[in-house]
Coordinates of N, CA and C in Angstrom, one line a residue:
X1 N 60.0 27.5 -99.0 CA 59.0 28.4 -98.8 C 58.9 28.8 -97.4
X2 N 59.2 27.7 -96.2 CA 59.1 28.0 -94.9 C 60.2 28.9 -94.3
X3 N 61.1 28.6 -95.3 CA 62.4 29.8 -94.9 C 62.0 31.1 -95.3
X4 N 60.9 31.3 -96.4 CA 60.7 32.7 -96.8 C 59.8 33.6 -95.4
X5 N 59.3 32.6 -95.1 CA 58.1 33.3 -94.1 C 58.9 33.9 -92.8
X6 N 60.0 33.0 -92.6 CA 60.9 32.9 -91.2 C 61.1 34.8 -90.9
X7 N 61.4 35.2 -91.9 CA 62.1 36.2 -91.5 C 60.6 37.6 -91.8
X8 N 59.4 37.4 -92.0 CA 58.5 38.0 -92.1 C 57.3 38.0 -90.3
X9 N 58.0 36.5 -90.2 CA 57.3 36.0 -89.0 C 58.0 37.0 -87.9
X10 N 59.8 37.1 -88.3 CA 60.7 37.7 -87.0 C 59.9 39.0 -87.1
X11 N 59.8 39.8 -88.3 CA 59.2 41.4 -87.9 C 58.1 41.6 -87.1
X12 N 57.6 40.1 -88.0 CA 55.8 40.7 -87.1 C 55.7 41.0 -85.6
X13 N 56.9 40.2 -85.1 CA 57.2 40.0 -83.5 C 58.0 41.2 -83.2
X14 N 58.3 42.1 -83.9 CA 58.9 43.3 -83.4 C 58.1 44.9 -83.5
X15 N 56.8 44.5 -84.5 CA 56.3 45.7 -84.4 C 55.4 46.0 -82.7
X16 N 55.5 47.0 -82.6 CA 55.0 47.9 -81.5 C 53.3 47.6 -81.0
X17 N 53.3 47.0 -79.8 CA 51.8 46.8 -79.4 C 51.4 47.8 -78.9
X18 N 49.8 48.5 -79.2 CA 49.7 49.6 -78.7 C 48.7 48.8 -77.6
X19 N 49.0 49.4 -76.3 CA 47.8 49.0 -74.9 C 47.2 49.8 -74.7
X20 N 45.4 49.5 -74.9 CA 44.5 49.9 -74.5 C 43.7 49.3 -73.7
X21 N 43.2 50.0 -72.9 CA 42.5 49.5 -71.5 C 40.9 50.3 -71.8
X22 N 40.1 48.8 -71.3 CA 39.0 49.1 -71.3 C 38.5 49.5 -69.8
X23 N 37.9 50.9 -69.5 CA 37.6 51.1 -68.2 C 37.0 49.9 -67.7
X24 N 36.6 49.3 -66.4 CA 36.0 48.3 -65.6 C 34.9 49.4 -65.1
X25 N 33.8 48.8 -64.9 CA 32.5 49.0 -63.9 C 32.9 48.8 -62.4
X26 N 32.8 49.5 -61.6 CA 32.9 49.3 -60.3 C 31.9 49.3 -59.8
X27 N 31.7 48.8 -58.4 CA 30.5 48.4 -57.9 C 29.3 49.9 -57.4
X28 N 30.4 50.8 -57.6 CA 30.0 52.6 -57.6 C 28.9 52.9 -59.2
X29 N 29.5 51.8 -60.1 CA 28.6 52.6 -61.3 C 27.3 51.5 -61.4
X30 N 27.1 50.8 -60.7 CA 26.0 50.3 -60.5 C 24.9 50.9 -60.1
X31 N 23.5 50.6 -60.9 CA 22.3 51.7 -60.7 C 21.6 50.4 -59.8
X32 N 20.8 51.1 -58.8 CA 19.6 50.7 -58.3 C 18.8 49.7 -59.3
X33 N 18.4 48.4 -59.0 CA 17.4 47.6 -59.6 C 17.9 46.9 -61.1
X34 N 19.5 46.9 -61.0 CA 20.1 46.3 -61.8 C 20.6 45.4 -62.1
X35 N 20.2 44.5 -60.7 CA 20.8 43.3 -59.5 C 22.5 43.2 -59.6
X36 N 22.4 44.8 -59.0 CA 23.8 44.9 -58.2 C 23.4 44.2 -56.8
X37 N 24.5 43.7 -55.9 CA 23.8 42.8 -55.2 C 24.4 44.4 -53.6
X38 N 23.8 44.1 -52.6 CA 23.7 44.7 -51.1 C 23.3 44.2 -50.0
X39 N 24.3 44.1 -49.3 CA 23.9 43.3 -48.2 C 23.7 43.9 -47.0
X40 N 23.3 45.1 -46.9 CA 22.4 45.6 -45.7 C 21.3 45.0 -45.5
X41 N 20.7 44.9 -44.3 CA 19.4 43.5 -44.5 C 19.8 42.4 -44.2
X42 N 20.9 41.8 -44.2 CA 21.1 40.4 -44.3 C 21.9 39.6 -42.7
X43 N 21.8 40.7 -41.6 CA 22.8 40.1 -40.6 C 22.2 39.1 -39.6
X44 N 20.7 39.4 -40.1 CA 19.9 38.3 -38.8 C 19.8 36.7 -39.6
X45 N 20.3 37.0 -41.2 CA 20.5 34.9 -41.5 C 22.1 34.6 -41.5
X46 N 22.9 35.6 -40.7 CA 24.2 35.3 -39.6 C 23.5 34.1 -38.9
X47 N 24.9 33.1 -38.8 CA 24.5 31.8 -37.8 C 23.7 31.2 -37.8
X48 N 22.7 31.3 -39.3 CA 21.4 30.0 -39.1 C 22.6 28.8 -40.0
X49 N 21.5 27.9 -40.3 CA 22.0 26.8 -41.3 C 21.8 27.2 -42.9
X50 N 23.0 26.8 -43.3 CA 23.0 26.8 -45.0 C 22.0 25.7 -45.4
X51 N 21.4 26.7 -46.0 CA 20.1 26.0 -47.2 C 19.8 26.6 -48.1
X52 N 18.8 25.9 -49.3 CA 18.5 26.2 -50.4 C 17.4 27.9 -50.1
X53 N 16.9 27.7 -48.9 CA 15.8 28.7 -48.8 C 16.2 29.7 -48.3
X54 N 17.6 29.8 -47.5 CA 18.3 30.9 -46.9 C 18.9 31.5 -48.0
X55 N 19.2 30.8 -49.0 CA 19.7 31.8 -50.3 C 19.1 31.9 -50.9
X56 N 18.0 31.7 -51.3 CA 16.9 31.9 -52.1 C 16.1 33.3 -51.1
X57 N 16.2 33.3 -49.8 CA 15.8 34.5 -49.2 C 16.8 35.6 -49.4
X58 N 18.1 35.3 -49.3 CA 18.9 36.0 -49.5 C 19.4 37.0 -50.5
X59 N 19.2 36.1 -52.0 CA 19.0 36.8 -53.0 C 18.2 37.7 -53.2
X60 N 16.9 37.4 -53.2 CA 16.0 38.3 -53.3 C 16.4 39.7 -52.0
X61 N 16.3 39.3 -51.3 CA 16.5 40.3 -50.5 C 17.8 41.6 -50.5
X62 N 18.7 40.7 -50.8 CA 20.1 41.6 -51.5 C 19.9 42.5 -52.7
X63 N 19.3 41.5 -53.9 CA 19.3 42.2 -55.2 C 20.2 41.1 -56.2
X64 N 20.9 40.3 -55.3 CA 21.7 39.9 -56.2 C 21.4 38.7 -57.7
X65 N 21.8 38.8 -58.3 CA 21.2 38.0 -59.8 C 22.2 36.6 -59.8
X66 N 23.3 36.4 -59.1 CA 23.5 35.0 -58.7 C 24.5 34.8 -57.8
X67 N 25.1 34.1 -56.7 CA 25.3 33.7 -55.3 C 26.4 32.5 -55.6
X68 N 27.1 32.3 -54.5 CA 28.0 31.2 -54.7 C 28.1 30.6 -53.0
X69 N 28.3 29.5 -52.6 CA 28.6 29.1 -51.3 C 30.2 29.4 -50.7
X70 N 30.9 29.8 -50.0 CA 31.8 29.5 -49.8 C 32.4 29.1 -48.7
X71 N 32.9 28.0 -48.5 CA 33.6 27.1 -47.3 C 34.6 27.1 -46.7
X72 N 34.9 26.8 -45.3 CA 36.3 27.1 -45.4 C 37.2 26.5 -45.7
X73 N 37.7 25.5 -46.7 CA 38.6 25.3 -47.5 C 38.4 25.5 -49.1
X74 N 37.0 26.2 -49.1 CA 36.9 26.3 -50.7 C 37.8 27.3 -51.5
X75 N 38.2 27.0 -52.5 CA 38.7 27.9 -53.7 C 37.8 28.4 -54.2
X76 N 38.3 29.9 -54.5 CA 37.3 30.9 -55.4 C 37.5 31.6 -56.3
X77 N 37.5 32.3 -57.2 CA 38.1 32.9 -58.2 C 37.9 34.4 -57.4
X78 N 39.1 35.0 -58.2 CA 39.0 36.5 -57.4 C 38.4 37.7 -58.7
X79 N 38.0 37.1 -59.3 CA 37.1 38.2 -60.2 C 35.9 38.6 -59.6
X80 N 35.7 40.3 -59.7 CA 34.5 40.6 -58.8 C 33.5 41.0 -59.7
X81 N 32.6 40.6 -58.6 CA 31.0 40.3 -60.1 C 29.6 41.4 -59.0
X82 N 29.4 42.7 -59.0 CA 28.8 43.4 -58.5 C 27.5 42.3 -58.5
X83 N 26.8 41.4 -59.4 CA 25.5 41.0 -59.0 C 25.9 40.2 -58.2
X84 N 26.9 39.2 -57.9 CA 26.6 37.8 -56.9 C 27.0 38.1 -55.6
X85 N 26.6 37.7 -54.6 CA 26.4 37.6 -53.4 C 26.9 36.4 -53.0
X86 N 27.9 36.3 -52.1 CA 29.0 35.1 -51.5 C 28.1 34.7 -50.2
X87 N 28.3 33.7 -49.9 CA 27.9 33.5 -48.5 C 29.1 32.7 -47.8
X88 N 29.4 32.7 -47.2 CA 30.5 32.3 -45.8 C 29.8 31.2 -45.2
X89 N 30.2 30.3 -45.2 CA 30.2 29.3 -43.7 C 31.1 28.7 -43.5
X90 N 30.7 28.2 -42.4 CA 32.1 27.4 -41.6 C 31.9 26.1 -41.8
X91 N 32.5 25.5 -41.2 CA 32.7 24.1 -41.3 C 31.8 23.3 -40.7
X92 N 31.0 23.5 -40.2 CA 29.1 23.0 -39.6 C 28.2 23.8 -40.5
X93 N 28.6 24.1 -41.5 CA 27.3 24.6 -42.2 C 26.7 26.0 -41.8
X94 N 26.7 26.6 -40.9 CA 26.5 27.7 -40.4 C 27.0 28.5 -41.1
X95 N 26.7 29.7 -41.6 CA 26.7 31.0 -42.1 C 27.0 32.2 -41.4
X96 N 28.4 32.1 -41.8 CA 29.1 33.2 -41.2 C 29.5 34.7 -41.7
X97 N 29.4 34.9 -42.9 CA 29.0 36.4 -43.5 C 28.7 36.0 -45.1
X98 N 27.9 37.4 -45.2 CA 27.7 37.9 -46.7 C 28.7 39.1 -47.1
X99 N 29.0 39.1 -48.4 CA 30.2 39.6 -48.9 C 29.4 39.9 -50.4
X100 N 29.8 40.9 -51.2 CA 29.1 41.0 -52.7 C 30.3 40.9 -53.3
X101 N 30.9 40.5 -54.4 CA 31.6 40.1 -55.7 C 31.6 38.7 -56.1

């Protein structure tokens, strides 16, 4: 019976895949009050210390709906996410930029 399948299995593998692409959202089709995230506003918590309250200020203040720390040896995924808001620091904890995806 497994030999009957063999050669039904080979076709399936030859018919034709059709590709369709689903448009992406870019950070352009984001509306106001959507928690697309913006970081105008944010250069004076440049150089303080990383804390719970500087992103907790920071969110709010961006728009962003969720944040991520990132270090300098940290790994990140490179998918871009219009609500989250990255924060940069260095290697003393210090906060060295804001970035949105």
């Amino acid at each position: 019976m497994i030999r009957n399948l063999l050669p039904l299995v080979a076709l399936a593998g030859c018919t034709p895949m059709v590709a369709t692409e689903t448009p992406q959202a870019g950070p352009e089709a984001a509306a106001p009050g959507d928690g697309s995230c913006k970081i105008d506003g944010l250069t004076d918590l440049v150089g303080q210390a990383a804390s719970s309250d500087l992103a907790a200020d920071a969110m709010r203040r961006s728009g962003a709906r969720t944040m991520r720390w990132i270090g300098p040896d940290t790994a990140v995924t490179m998918d871009f996410r219009p609500d989250r808001l990255n924060i940069d620091t260095d290697a003393g904890g210090k906060v060295t930029r804001f970035h949105c995806g």
